[in-house]
Short mmCIF file of N, CA and C in Angstrom, two decimals:
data_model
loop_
_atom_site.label_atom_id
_atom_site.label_comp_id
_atom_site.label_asym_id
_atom_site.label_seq_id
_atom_site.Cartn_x
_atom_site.Cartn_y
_atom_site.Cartn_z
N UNK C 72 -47.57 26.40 -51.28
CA UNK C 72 -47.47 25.01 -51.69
C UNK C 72 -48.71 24.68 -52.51
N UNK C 73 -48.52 23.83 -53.30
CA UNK C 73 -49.52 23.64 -54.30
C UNK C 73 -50.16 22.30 -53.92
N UNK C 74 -51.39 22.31 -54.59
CA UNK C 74 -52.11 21.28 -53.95
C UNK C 74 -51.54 19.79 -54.08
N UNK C 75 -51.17 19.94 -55.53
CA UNK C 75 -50.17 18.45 -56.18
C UNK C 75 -49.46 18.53 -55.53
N UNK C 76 -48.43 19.09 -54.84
CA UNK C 76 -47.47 19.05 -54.27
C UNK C 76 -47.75 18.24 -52.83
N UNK C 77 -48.92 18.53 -51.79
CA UNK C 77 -49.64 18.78 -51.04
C UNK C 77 -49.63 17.69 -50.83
N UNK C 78 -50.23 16.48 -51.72
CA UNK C 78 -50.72 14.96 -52.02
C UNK C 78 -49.79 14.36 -52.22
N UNK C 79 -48.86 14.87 -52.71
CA UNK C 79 -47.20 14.09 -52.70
C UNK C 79 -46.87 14.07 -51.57
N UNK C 80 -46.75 14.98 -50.80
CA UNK C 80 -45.90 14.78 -49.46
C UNK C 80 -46.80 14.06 -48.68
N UNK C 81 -48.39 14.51 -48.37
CA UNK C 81 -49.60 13.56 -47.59
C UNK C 81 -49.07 12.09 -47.98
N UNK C 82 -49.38 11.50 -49.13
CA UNK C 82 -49.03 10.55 -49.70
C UNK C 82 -47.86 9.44 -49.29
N UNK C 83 -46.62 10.18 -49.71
CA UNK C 83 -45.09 9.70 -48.90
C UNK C 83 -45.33 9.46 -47.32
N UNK C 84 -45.80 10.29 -47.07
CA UNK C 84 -45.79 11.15 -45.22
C UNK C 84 -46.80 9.18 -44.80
N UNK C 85 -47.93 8.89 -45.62
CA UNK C 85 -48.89 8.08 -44.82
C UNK C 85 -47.69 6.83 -45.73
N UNK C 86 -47.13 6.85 -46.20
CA UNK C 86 -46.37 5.58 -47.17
C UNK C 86 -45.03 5.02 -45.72
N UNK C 87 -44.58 6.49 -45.59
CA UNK C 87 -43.22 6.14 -44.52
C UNK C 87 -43.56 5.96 -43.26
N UNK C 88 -45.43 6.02 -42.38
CA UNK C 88 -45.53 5.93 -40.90
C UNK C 88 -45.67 4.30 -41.36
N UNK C 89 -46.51 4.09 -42.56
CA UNK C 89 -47.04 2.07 -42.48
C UNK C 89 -45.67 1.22 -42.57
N UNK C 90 -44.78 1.37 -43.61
CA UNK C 90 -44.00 0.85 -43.69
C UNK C 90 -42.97 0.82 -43.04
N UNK C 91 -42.26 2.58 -42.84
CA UNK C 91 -41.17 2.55 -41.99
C UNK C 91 -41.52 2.75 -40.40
N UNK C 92 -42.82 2.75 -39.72
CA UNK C 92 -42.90 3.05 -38.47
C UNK C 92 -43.61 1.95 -37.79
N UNK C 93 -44.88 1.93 -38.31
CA UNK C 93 -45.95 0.87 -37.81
C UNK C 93 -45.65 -0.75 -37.95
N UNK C 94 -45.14 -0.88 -39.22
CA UNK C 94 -45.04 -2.56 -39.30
C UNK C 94 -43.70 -2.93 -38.70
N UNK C 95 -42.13 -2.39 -38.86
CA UNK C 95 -41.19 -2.82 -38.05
C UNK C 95 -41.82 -2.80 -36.14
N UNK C 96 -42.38 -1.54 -35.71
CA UNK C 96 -42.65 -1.84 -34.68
C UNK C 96 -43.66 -2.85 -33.96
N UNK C 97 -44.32 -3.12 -34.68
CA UNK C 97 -45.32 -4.33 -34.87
C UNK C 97 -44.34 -5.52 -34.65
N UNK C 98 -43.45 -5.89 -35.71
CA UNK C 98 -42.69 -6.80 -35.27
C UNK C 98 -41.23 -6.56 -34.20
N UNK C 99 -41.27 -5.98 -34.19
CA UNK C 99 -40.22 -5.49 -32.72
C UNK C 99 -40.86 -6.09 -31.00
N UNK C 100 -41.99 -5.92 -31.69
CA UNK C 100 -43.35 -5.99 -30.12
C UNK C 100 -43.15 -7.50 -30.20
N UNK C 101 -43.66 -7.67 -31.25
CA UNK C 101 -43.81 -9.46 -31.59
C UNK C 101 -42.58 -10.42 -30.92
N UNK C 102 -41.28 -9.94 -31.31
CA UNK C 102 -39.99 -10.22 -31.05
C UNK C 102 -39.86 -10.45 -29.46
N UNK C 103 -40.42 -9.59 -28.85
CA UNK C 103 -40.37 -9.37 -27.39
C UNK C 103 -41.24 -10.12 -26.85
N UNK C 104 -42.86 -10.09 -27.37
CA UNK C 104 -43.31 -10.37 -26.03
C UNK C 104 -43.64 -12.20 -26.44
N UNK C 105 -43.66 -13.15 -28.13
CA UNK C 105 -43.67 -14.01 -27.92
C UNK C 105 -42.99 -14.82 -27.28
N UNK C 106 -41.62 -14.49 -27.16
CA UNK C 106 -40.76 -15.42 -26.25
C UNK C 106 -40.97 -15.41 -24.76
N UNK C 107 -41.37 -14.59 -24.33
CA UNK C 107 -41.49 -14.44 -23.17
C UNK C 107 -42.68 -15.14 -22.96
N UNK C 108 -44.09 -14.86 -23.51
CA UNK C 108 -45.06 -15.91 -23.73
C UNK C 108 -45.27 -17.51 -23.43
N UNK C 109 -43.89 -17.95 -24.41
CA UNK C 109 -43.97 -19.47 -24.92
C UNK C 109 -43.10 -19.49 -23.72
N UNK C 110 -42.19 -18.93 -22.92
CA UNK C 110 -41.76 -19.07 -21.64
C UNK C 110 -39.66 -19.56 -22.38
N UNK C 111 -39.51 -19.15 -23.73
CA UNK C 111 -38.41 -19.59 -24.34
C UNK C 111 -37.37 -18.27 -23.96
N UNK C 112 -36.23 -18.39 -23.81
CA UNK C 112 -35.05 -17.64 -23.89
C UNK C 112 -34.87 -16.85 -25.25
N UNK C 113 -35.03 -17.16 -26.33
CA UNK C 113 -34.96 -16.55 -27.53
C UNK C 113 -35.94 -16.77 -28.94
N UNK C 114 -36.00 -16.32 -29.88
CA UNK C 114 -36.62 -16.62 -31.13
C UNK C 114 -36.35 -17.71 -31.40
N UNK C 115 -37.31 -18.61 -32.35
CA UNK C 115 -36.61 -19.74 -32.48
C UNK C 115 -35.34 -19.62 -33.74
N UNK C 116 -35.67 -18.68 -34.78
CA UNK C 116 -34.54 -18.89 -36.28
C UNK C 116 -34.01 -17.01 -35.93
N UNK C 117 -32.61 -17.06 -34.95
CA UNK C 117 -32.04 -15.68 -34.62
C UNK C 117 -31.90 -15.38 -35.71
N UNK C 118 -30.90 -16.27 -36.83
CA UNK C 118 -30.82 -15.75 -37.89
C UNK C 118 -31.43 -14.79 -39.02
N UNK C 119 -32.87 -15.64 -39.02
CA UNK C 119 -34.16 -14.83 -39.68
C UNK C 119 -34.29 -14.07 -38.95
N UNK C 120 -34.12 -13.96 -37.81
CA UNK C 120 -34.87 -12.37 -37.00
C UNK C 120 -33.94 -11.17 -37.64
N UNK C 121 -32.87 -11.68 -36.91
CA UNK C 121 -31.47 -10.65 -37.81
C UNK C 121 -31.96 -10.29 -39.21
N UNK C 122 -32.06 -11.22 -40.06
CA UNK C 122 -32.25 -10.48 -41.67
C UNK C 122 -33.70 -10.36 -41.71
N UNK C 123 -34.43 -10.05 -41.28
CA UNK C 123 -35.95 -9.24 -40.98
C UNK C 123 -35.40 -8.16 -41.02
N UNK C 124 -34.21 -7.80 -40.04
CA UNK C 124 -34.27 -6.97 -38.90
C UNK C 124 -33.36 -5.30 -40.18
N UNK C 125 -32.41 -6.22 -41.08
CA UNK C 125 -31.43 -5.65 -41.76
C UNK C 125 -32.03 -5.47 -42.55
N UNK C 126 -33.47 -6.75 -43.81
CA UNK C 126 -34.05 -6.31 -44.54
C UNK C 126 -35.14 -5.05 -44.47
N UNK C 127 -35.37 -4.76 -43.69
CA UNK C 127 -36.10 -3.61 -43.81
C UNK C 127 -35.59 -1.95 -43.08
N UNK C 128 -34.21 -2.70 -42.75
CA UNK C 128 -33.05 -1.39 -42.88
C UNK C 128 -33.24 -0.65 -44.66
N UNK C 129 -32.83 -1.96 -45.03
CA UNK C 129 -32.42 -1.84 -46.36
C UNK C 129 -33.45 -1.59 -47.05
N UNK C 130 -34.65 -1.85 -46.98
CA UNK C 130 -36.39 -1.36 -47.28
C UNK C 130 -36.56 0.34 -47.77
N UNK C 131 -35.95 0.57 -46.07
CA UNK C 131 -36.28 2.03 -45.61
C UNK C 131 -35.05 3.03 -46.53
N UNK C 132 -33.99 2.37 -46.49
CA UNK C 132 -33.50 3.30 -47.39
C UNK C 132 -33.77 3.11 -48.97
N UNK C 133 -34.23 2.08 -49.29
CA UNK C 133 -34.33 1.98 -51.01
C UNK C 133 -35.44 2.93 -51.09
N UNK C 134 -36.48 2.92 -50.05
CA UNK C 134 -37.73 3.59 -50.36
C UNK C 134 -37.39 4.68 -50.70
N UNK C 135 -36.51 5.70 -49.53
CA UNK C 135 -35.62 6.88 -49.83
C UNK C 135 -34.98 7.21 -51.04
N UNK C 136 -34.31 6.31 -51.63
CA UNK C 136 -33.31 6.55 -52.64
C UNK C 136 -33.91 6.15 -53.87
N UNK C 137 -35.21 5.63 -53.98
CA UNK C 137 -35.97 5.22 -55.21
C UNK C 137 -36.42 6.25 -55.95
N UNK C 138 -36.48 7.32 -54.31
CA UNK C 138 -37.91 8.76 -54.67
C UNK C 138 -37.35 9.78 -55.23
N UNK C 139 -36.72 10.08 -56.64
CA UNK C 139 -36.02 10.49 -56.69
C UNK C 139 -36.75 11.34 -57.94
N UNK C 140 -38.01 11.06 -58.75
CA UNK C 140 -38.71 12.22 -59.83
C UNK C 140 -40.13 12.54 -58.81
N UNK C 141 -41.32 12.50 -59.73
CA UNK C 141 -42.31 13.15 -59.39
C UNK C 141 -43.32 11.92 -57.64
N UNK C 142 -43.71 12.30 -56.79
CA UNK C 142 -43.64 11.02 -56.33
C UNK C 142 -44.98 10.75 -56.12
N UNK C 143 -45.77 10.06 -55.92
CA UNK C 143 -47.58 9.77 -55.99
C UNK C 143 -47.78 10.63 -55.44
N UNK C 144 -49.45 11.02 -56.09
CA UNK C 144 -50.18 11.83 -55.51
C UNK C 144 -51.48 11.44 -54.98
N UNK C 145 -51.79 10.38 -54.52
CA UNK C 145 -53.31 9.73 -54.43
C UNK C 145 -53.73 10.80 -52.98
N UNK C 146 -52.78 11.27 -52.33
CA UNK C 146 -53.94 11.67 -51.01
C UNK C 146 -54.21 10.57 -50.20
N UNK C 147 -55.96 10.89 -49.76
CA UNK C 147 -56.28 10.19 -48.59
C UNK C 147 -57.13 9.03 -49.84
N UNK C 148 -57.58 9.39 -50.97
CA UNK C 148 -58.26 8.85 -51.62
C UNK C 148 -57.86 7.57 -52.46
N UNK C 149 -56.73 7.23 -52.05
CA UNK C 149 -56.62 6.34 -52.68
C UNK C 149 -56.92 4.98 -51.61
N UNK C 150 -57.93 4.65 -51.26
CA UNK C 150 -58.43 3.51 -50.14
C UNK C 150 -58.97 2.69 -51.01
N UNK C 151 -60.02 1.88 -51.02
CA UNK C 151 -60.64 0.86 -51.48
C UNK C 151 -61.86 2.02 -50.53
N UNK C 152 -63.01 2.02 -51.52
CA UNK C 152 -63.35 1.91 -53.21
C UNK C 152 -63.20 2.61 -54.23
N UNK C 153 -62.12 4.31 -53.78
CA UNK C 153 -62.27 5.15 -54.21
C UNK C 153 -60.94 5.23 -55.04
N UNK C 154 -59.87 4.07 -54.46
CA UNK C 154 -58.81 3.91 -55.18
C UNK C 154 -59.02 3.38 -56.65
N UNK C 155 -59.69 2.53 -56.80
CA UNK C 155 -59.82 1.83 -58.01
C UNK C 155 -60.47 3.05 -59.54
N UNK C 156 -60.48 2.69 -60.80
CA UNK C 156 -60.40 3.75 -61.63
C UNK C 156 -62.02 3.77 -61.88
N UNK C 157 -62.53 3.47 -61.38
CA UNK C 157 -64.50 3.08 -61.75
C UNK C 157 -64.97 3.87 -60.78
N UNK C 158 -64.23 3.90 -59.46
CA UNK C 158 -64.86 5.12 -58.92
C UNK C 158 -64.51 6.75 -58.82
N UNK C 159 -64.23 6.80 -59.95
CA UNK C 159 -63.55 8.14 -60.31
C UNK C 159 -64.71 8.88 -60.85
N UNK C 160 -64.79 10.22 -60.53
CA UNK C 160 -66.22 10.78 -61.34
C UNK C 160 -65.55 11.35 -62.81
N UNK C 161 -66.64 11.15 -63.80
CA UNK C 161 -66.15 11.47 -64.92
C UNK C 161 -66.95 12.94 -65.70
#
């Protein structure tokens, strides 16, 4: 495997735990334990919970079906300050 190659998949791999793993479950937690909290039976807008719930169904597969030529390669390096083009060595 080649190194470009390497940073593509690192890349995707840290793209699909934030988006498709960490932040739905973040709000999944949220879902659960505020109601129980505020001492309420349910969310207050089910509706919006529902299309939260479908929009980022639909998130997870566009992300999938978008990736379809060459796909980023930033690595671990693309953070703040090393992301930006000024801290690039020349």
């Amino acid at each position: 495997m080649s190194a470009e190659t390497y940073n593509q998949l690192f890349t995707m791999h840290g793209t699909t735990m934030i988006f498709l793993a960490l932040m739905p479950l973040g709000a999944s937690f949220f879902n659960y334990i505020v109601p129980l909290q505020i001492g309420a039976r349910d969310v207050a807008f089910p509706r919006l919970n529902g299309f939260s719930y479908w929009s980022s169904c639909s998130a997870a597969v566009a992300q999938r079906q978008l990736v379809r030529g060459p796909l980023f390669h930033a690595g671990m390096l693309n953070v703040a300050p090393n992301g930006g083009g000024s801290a690039t060595p020349t």
